């Protein structure tokens, strides 16, 4: 007997929840832009309410819960990153700028050389 993992298929209720979450988020953004003549706190409140409703609806679906678990794990992983010191970052930036400058000069020279060989030498077109 084989042990195959069983993959559950999301229900139509979950799909409706995700669609409603998207609609709520779009409605919040649309309300923010449609309430131009209102006070700024009313516009921001409409946006925040729409986004909060979207988050609540999304978090109640399987896909939304999986997304929030993924987001928490991503934040946990970024905390493990060892960032370079300021001096190292400056040195790396200088190396990158130097390399870009050298490549720019090389490509400019290659372009001028190919242009000279093609137009002046091969085709005989004088500028």
Coordinates of C-alpha atoms in Angstrom, one line a residue, residues 29-78:
X29 CA -9.1 52.3 -2.5
X30 CA -12.0 53.5 -4.8
X31 CA -13.7 55.2 -1.8
X32 CA -10.5 57.0 -1.0
X33 CA -10.2 58.5 -4.4
X34 CA -14.0 59.2 -4.8
X35 CA -14.2 61.1 -1.6
X36 CA -12.0 63.9 -2.8
X37 CA -14.2 66.7 -1.4
X38 CA -14.3 65.1 2.1
X39 CA -11.9 65.7 4.9
X40 CA -8.7 63.7 4.7
X41 CA -9.5 61.6 7.8
X42 CA -12.8 60.5 6.2
X43 CA -10.9 59.4 3.1
X44 CA -8.2 57.6 5.1
X45 CA -10.9 55.9 7.3
X46 CA -12.7 54.6 4.2
X47 CA -9.4 53.2 2.9
X48 CA -8.5 51.6 6.2
X49 CA -12.0 50.1 6.7
X50 CA -11.9 48.6 3.2
X51 CA -8.5 47.1 3.7
X52 CA -9.4 45.8 7.2
X53 CA -12.5 44.1 5.8
X54 CA -10.3 42.6 3.1
X55 CA -7.7 41.3 5.6
X56 CA -10.5 39.7 7.8
X57 CA -12.1 38.0 4.8
X58 CA -8.8 36.8 3.4
X59 CA -7.6 35.5 6.7
X60 CA -10.8 33.4 7.1
X61 CA -10.0 31.4 3.9
X62 CA -7.5 28.6 3.5
X63 CA -5.4 30.6 1.0
X64 CA -5.4 33.6 3.2
X65 CA -4.2 31.6 6.2
X66 CA -1.5 30.0 4.2
X67 CA -0.4 33.5 3.0
X68 CA -0.2 34.8 6.5
X69 CA 1.9 31.8 7.6
X70 CA 4.2 32.4 4.7
X71 CA 4.5 36.1 5.5
X72 CA 5.4 35.3 9.2
X73 CA 8.0 32.8 8.0
X74 CA 9.4 35.4 5.6
X75 CA 9.8 38.0 8.4
X76 CA 11.4 35.4 10.6
X77 CA 13.9 34.6 7.8
X78 CA 14.8 38.2 7.2

